Amino acid sequence: MPAEPPHSAPTDGPRHVAVIMDGNGRWAAARGLPRAMGHREGVKALKRTVQAAPRFGIRCLTVFGFSTENWSRPPEEVSDLMGLVRSYVASDLRRLEREGVRVRVLGRRTGLPADIVAIIDHAEATTAHNDKFLLQVAFNYGGRADIVDAAQRHIEAVLAGRATGPLDEETLGLGLSTAGSPPVDVIVRTSGEQRLSNFLLWEAAYAELVYQNVLWPDYGEDGLADVVEQYRNRDRRFGGRTAPVEAAAPALAAG
Ligand code: FPP
């Protein structure tokens, strides 16, 4: 990836949107359907969202497909979720490749079925040269595990004489599976739940959080339009102060 320019001004739209695609099960239950149907509709929503994102100036989309905690779901559901990767890549890789989308899968490969690892490696290799849009799918991913892995990589590099201590934020960031992607501007969670659930913990430091009441299978262009609108109305300070606050309340600002 090319070097990243500084963060966008507050009035700009987000360049990197990360999404916790929640509510597939509830969508299915509300229709008396098996959960697998909710996940299958979730894949359609993902395709709609990826296609709509560039229209809003978004350059990178990161989605939570399977967490390290999702292994605790019943085996049939875990198997359904693995099957989604097979069908998504089989049905969409050629189009993603053609449309300039680079696919990257975040998370641990260990523990995944061998054919899934091969599919992921193939999708990454086939699209590695694309630079119009970056689609990152977090799969067998946990934010804490990703930070531990980055720290472990550094320890190993120090022990092998390839790096020196002490560990700093920049070095740790380069060891994360998101290294090289633009800073996360906004994290969206659908279905009305309001928590991060171990998603992008490091990257969330200064991200805006947007919670939407829509269930993921119903998601698409309208949902993204609402995210962009909310984002543009946020005042991103990154720990600093902004001119309007000082102008509106000089006495407080001076204090
Ligand atoms: C949360 O809904 C969603 C998931 C655990 C899986 C998300 C996966 C997709 C949307 C499919 C696309 C993914 C890939 C990798 C192609 P939930 O089951 O927790 O819903 P609930 O909270 O309503 O029960």
Short mmCIF file of C-alpha atoms and ligand atoms in Angstrom, two decimals:
data_model
loop_
_atom_site.label_atom_id
_atom_site.label_comp_id
_atom_site.label_asym_id
_atom_site.label_seq_id
_atom_site.Cartn_x
_atom_site.Cartn_y
_atom_site.Cartn_z
CA MET A 1 0.00 0.00 0.00
CA PRO A 2 1.22 3.55 -0.66
CA ALA A 3 2.11 5.82 2.28
CA GLU A 4 -1.03 7.25 3.84
CA PRO A 5 -1.76 10.98 3.91
CA PRO A 6 -2.87 12.50 7.25
CA HIS A 7 -6.40 12.00 8.52
CA SER A 8 -9.23 13.59 6.57
CA ALA A 9 -10.66 16.93 7.69
CA PRO A 10 -13.87 16.60 9.75
CA THR A 11 -16.11 17.71 6.88
CA ASP A 12 -14.76 15.03 4.54
CA GLY A 13 -16.36 11.65 4.30
CA PRO A 14 -14.70 8.58 5.83
CA ARG A 15 -12.09 6.77 3.75
CA HIS A 16 -11.97 3.64 5.88
CA VAL A 17 -15.22 2.21 7.24
CA ALA A 18 -15.21 -0.90 9.43
CA VAL A 19 -18.42 -2.85 10.01
CA ILE A 20 -19.61 -5.35 12.59
CA MET A 21 -22.26 -7.08 10.49
CA ASP A 22 -24.68 -8.02 13.27
CA GLY A 23 -28.24 -9.30 13.22
CA ASN A 24 -28.26 -12.19 10.73
CA GLY A 25 -29.75 -14.57 13.31
CA ARG A 26 -32.49 -12.15 14.36
CA TRP A 27 -33.32 -11.41 10.72
CA ALA A 28 -33.84 -15.15 10.12
CA ALA A 29 -35.75 -15.72 13.38
CA ALA A 30 -38.15 -12.88 12.57
CA ARG A 31 -39.08 -14.79 9.40
CA GLY A 32 -39.17 -18.26 10.94
CA LEU A 33 -36.11 -19.24 8.88
CA PRO A 34 -32.96 -21.14 9.92
CA ARG A 35 -30.01 -18.96 10.97
CA ALA A 36 -28.09 -20.15 7.91
CA MET A 37 -30.55 -18.22 5.75
CA GLY A 38 -29.77 -15.06 7.70
CA HIS A 39 -26.05 -15.55 7.06
CA ARG A 40 -26.70 -16.20 3.37
CA GLU A 41 -28.67 -12.95 3.11
CA GLY A 42 -25.78 -11.36 5.02
CA VAL A 43 -23.45 -12.24 2.15
CA LYS A 44 -25.82 -10.48 -0.28
CA ALA A 45 -25.77 -7.40 1.97
CA LEU A 46 -21.98 -7.52 2.00
CA LYS A 47 -21.89 -7.58 -1.81
CA ARG A 48 -24.30 -4.59 -1.98
CA THR A 49 -22.21 -2.67 0.54
CA VAL A 50 -18.89 -3.33 -1.22
CA GLN A 51 -20.41 -2.16 -4.50
CA ALA A 52 -21.91 0.99 -2.98
CA ALA A 53 -18.89 2.07 -0.89
CA PRO A 54 -16.80 3.72 -3.66
CA ARG A 55 -19.78 5.97 -4.55
CA PHE A 56 -19.29 7.63 -1.14
CA GLY A 57 -15.54 8.11 -1.58
CA ILE A 58 -14.82 5.18 0.74
CA ARG A 59 -11.52 3.50 -0.22
CA CYS A 60 -11.40 0.72 2.35
CA LEU A 61 -14.03 -1.45 3.99
CA THR A 62 -13.19 -3.84 6.82
CA VAL A 63 -15.87 -6.32 7.89
CA PHE A 64 -16.09 -8.78 10.77
CA GLY A 65 -16.88 -12.16 9.19
CA PHE A 66 -15.90 -14.59 11.95
CA SER A 67 -14.45 -13.89 15.35
CA THR A 68 -12.14 -16.07 17.46
CA GLU A 69 -15.14 -16.32 19.83
CA ASN A 70 -17.49 -17.59 17.07
CA TRP A 71 -15.92 -21.09 17.41
CA SER A 72 -18.17 -21.50 20.46
CA ARG A 73 -21.29 -21.55 18.23
CA PRO A 74 -22.84 -24.96 17.40
CA PRO A 75 -20.73 -26.93 14.85
CA GLU A 76 -23.45 -26.67 12.14
CA GLU A 77 -23.40 -22.87 12.35
CA VAL A 78 -19.57 -22.74 12.31
CA SER A 79 -19.68 -24.96 9.25
CA ASP A 80 -22.30 -22.65 7.62
CA LEU A 81 -20.06 -19.64 8.23
CA MET A 82 -17.06 -21.44 6.68
CA GLY A 83 -19.28 -22.34 3.72
CA LEU A 84 -20.04 -18.64 3.20
CA VAL A 85 -16.38 -17.94 2.50
CA ARG A 86 -16.33 -20.71 -0.10
CA SER A 87 -19.46 -19.42 -1.84
CA TYR A 88 -18.57 -15.72 -1.55
CA VAL A 89 -15.15 -16.21 -3.11
CA ALA A 90 -16.47 -18.64 -5.73
CA SER A 91 -19.25 -16.27 -6.80
CA ASP A 92 -17.52 -12.91 -6.44
CA LEU A 93 -13.74 -13.16 -6.77
CA ARG A 94 -13.69 -12.60 -10.52
CA ARG A 95 -15.82 -9.45 -10.22
CA LEU A 96 -13.75 -8.09 -7.33
CA GLU A 97 -10.58 -8.74 -9.33
CA ARG A 98 -12.04 -6.99 -12.42
CA GLU A 99 -13.25 -3.98 -10.43
CA GLY A 100 -9.85 -3.27 -8.87
CA VAL A 101 -10.67 -4.52 -5.38
CA ARG A 102 -7.81 -5.88 -3.33
CA VAL A 103 -8.95 -8.53 -0.86
CA ARG A 104 -7.13 -9.05 2.39
CA VAL A 105 -8.12 -11.46 5.16
CA LEU A 106 -7.27 -10.41 8.72
CA GLY A 107 -6.84 -12.91 11.53
CA ARG A 108 -5.16 -16.18 12.34
CA ARG A 109 -4.88 -18.88 9.69
CA THR A 110 -4.20 -21.56 12.31
CA GLY A 111 -7.33 -23.51 13.20
CA LEU A 112 -9.04 -22.86 9.85
CA PRO A 113 -9.85 -25.79 7.52
CA ALA A 114 -7.06 -26.27 4.95
CA ASP A 115 -9.33 -25.57 1.97
CA ILE A 116 -10.43 -22.24 3.50
CA VAL A 117 -6.78 -21.24 3.97
CA ALA A 118 -6.12 -22.11 0.32
CA ILE A 119 -9.17 -20.08 -0.82
CA ILE A 120 -8.07 -17.08 1.27
CA ASP A 121 -4.47 -17.27 -0.01
CA HIS A 122 -5.74 -17.51 -3.58
CA ALA A 123 -8.11 -14.52 -3.17
CA GLU A 124 -5.31 -12.40 -1.68
CA ALA A 125 -2.77 -13.40 -4.35
CA THR A 126 -5.19 -12.88 -7.26
CA THR A 127 -6.11 -9.36 -6.15
CA ALA A 128 -2.77 -8.26 -4.63
CA HIS A 129 -2.05 -5.85 -7.50
CA ASN A 130 -5.42 -4.05 -7.25
CA ASP A 131 -5.41 -0.58 -5.70
CA LYS A 132 -8.82 1.02 -6.35
CA PHE A 133 -10.43 -0.36 -3.22
CA LEU A 134 -9.34 -2.46 -0.25
CA LEU A 135 -11.74 -5.04 1.19
CA GLN A 136 -10.50 -6.50 4.47
CA VAL A 137 -12.42 -9.45 5.86
CA ALA A 138 -11.68 -10.23 9.49
CA PHE A 139 -12.00 -14.01 9.72
CA ASN A 140 -10.87 -16.06 12.72
CA TYR A 141 -9.98 -12.61 14.01
CA GLY A 142 -9.84 -11.16 17.51
CA GLY A 143 -8.51 -7.71 18.33
CA ARG A 144 -6.65 -8.86 21.44
CA ALA A 145 -5.13 -11.85 19.62
CA ASP A 146 -3.98 -9.54 16.82
CA ILE A 147 -2.19 -7.26 19.31
CA VAL A 148 -0.61 -10.28 21.06
CA ASP A 149 0.56 -11.65 17.69
CA ALA A 150 2.13 -8.30 16.78
CA ALA A 151 3.95 -8.14 20.12
CA GLN A 152 5.08 -11.75 19.75
CA ARG A 153 6.44 -11.01 16.27
CA HIS A 154 8.47 -8.17 17.74
CA ILE A 155 9.84 -10.38 20.54
CA GLU A 156 10.90 -12.97 17.96
CA ALA A 157 12.54 -10.28 15.80
CA VAL A 158 14.48 -8.98 18.83
CA LEU A 159 15.59 -12.49 19.81
CA ALA A 160 16.73 -13.12 16.23
CA GLY A 161 18.65 -9.84 16.17
CA ARG A 162 16.43 -8.37 13.42
CA ALA A 163 15.02 -5.63 15.70
CA THR A 164 15.88 -3.80 18.86
CA GLY A 165 13.73 -2.71 21.79
CA PRO A 166 11.92 -0.95 23.25
CA LEU A 167 8.66 -1.62 21.45
CA ASP A 168 6.84 1.55 20.37
CA GLU A 169 3.36 2.23 18.90
CA GLU A 170 4.57 2.53 15.33
CA THR A 171 6.44 -0.80 15.44
CA LEU A 172 3.53 -2.60 17.06
CA GLY A 173 1.13 -1.11 14.47
CA LEU A 174 3.31 -2.49 11.69
CA GLY A 175 2.90 -5.98 13.13
CA LEU A 176 -0.92 -5.89 13.16
CA SER A 177 -2.87 -7.62 10.41
CA THR A 178 -4.27 -4.22 9.34
CA ALA A 179 -0.76 -2.76 8.78
CA GLY A 180 -0.65 -0.55 5.69
CA SER A 181 -4.40 0.05 5.48
CA PRO A 182 -5.69 3.62 5.97
CA PRO A 183 -6.54 4.66 9.55
CA VAL A 184 -10.02 3.45 10.55
CA ASP A 185 -12.29 6.51 10.43
CA VAL A 186 -15.51 4.94 11.62
CA ILE A 187 -16.66 1.65 13.12
CA VAL A 188 -20.27 0.75 12.41
CA ARG A 189 -22.32 -1.88 14.21
CA THR A 190 -25.72 -2.89 12.91
CA SER A 191 -28.67 -4.45 14.77
CA GLY A 192 -28.76 -1.92 17.64
CA GLU A 193 -26.09 -3.62 19.81
CA GLN A 194 -23.53 -1.15 21.15
CA ARG A 195 -20.16 -2.78 21.77
CA LEU A 196 -16.93 -3.61 19.91
CA SER A 197 -16.87 -7.36 20.64
CA ASN A 198 -13.05 -7.59 20.26
CA PHE A 199 -13.06 -5.96 16.79
CA LEU A 200 -10.15 -3.68 15.79
CA LEU A 201 -9.31 -2.75 19.39
CA TRP A 202 -6.03 -1.00 18.56
CA GLU A 203 -7.37 0.66 15.42
CA ALA A 204 -10.49 1.91 17.26
CA ALA A 205 -8.43 4.40 19.32
CA TYR A 206 -9.73 7.48 17.47
CA ALA A 207 -12.42 5.97 15.24
CA GLU A 208 -15.93 7.39 15.34
CA LEU A 209 -18.54 4.86 16.46
CA VAL A 210 -21.88 4.60 14.67
CA TYR A 211 -24.63 2.25 15.83
CA GLN A 212 -27.50 1.57 13.46
CA ASN A 213 -30.78 -0.21 14.15
CA VAL A 214 -30.94 -2.08 10.85
CA LEU A 215 -30.31 -5.86 10.82
CA TRP A 216 -27.31 -6.71 8.62
CA PRO A 217 -29.20 -8.67 5.90
CA ASP A 218 -31.23 -5.49 5.20
CA TYR A 219 -28.09 -3.37 4.83
CA GLY A 220 -26.89 -1.55 1.72
CA GLU A 221 -26.44 1.88 0.15
CA ASP A 222 -28.93 3.67 2.47
CA GLY A 223 -27.06 2.43 5.54
CA LEU A 224 -23.75 3.72 4.19
CA ALA A 225 -25.32 7.08 3.27
CA ASP A 226 -26.44 7.44 6.89
CA VAL A 227 -22.94 6.54 8.16
CA VAL A 228 -21.33 9.17 5.91
CA GLU A 229 -23.88 11.79 7.00
CA GLN A 230 -23.32 11.05 10.71
CA TYR A 231 -19.54 11.04 10.23
CA ARG A 232 -19.54 14.44 8.52
CA ASN A 233 -21.35 15.89 11.51
CA ARG A 234 -18.80 14.59 14.02
CA ASP A 235 -16.08 16.80 15.44
CA ARG A 236 -12.87 14.77 15.28
CA ARG A 237 -10.29 16.18 17.65
CA PHE A 238 -7.82 13.30 18.15
CA GLY A 239 -7.31 14.47 21.73
CA GLY A 240 -6.77 18.10 20.74
CA ARG A 241 -9.13 21.10 20.61
CA THR A 242 -10.96 22.66 17.70
CA ALA A 243 -11.35 26.30 16.73
CA PRO A 244 -15.17 26.44 17.07
CA VAL A 245 -14.99 25.44 20.77
CA GLU A 246 -12.48 28.19 21.52
CA ALA A 247 -14.46 30.77 19.52
CA ALA A 248 -17.77 29.87 21.16
CA ALA A 249 -16.48 29.76 24.75
CA PRO A 250 -13.28 31.82 25.04
CA ALA A 251 -13.30 31.90 28.83
CA LEU A 252 -13.49 28.13 29.11
CA ALA A 253 -10.95 27.61 26.32
CA ALA A 254 -8.49 29.99 27.96
CA GLY A 255 -8.80 28.07 31.22
C1 FPP B 1 -23.54 -11.73 13.26
O1 FPP B 1 -24.88 -12.11 13.23
C2 FPP B 1 -22.88 -12.14 12.04
C3 FPP B 1 -21.93 -13.11 11.96
C4 FPP B 1 -21.42 -13.86 13.11
C5 FPP B 1 -21.35 -13.48 10.69
C6 FPP B 1 -21.23 -12.38 9.68
C7 FPP B 1 -21.06 -12.96 8.36
C8 FPP B 1 -21.68 -12.52 7.25
C9 FPP B 1 -22.56 -11.36 7.21
C10 FPP B 1 -21.48 -13.22 5.99
C11 FPP B 1 -20.36 -12.68 5.16
C12 FPP B 1 -19.05 -13.14 5.64
C13 FPP B 1 -18.08 -13.66 4.86
C14 FPP B 1 -16.81 -14.01 5.50
C15 FPP B 1 -18.20 -13.90 3.42
P1 FPP B 1 -25.45 -13.03 14.39
O2 FPP B 1 -25.46 -14.44 13.89
O3 FPP B 1 -24.68 -12.83 15.64
O4 FPP B 1 -26.90 -12.47 14.52
P2 FPP B 1 -27.79 -12.35 15.84
O5 FPP B 1 -27.03 -11.47 16.80
O6 FPP B 1 -29.04 -11.70 15.33
O7 FPP B 1 -28.01 -13.74 16.34
#
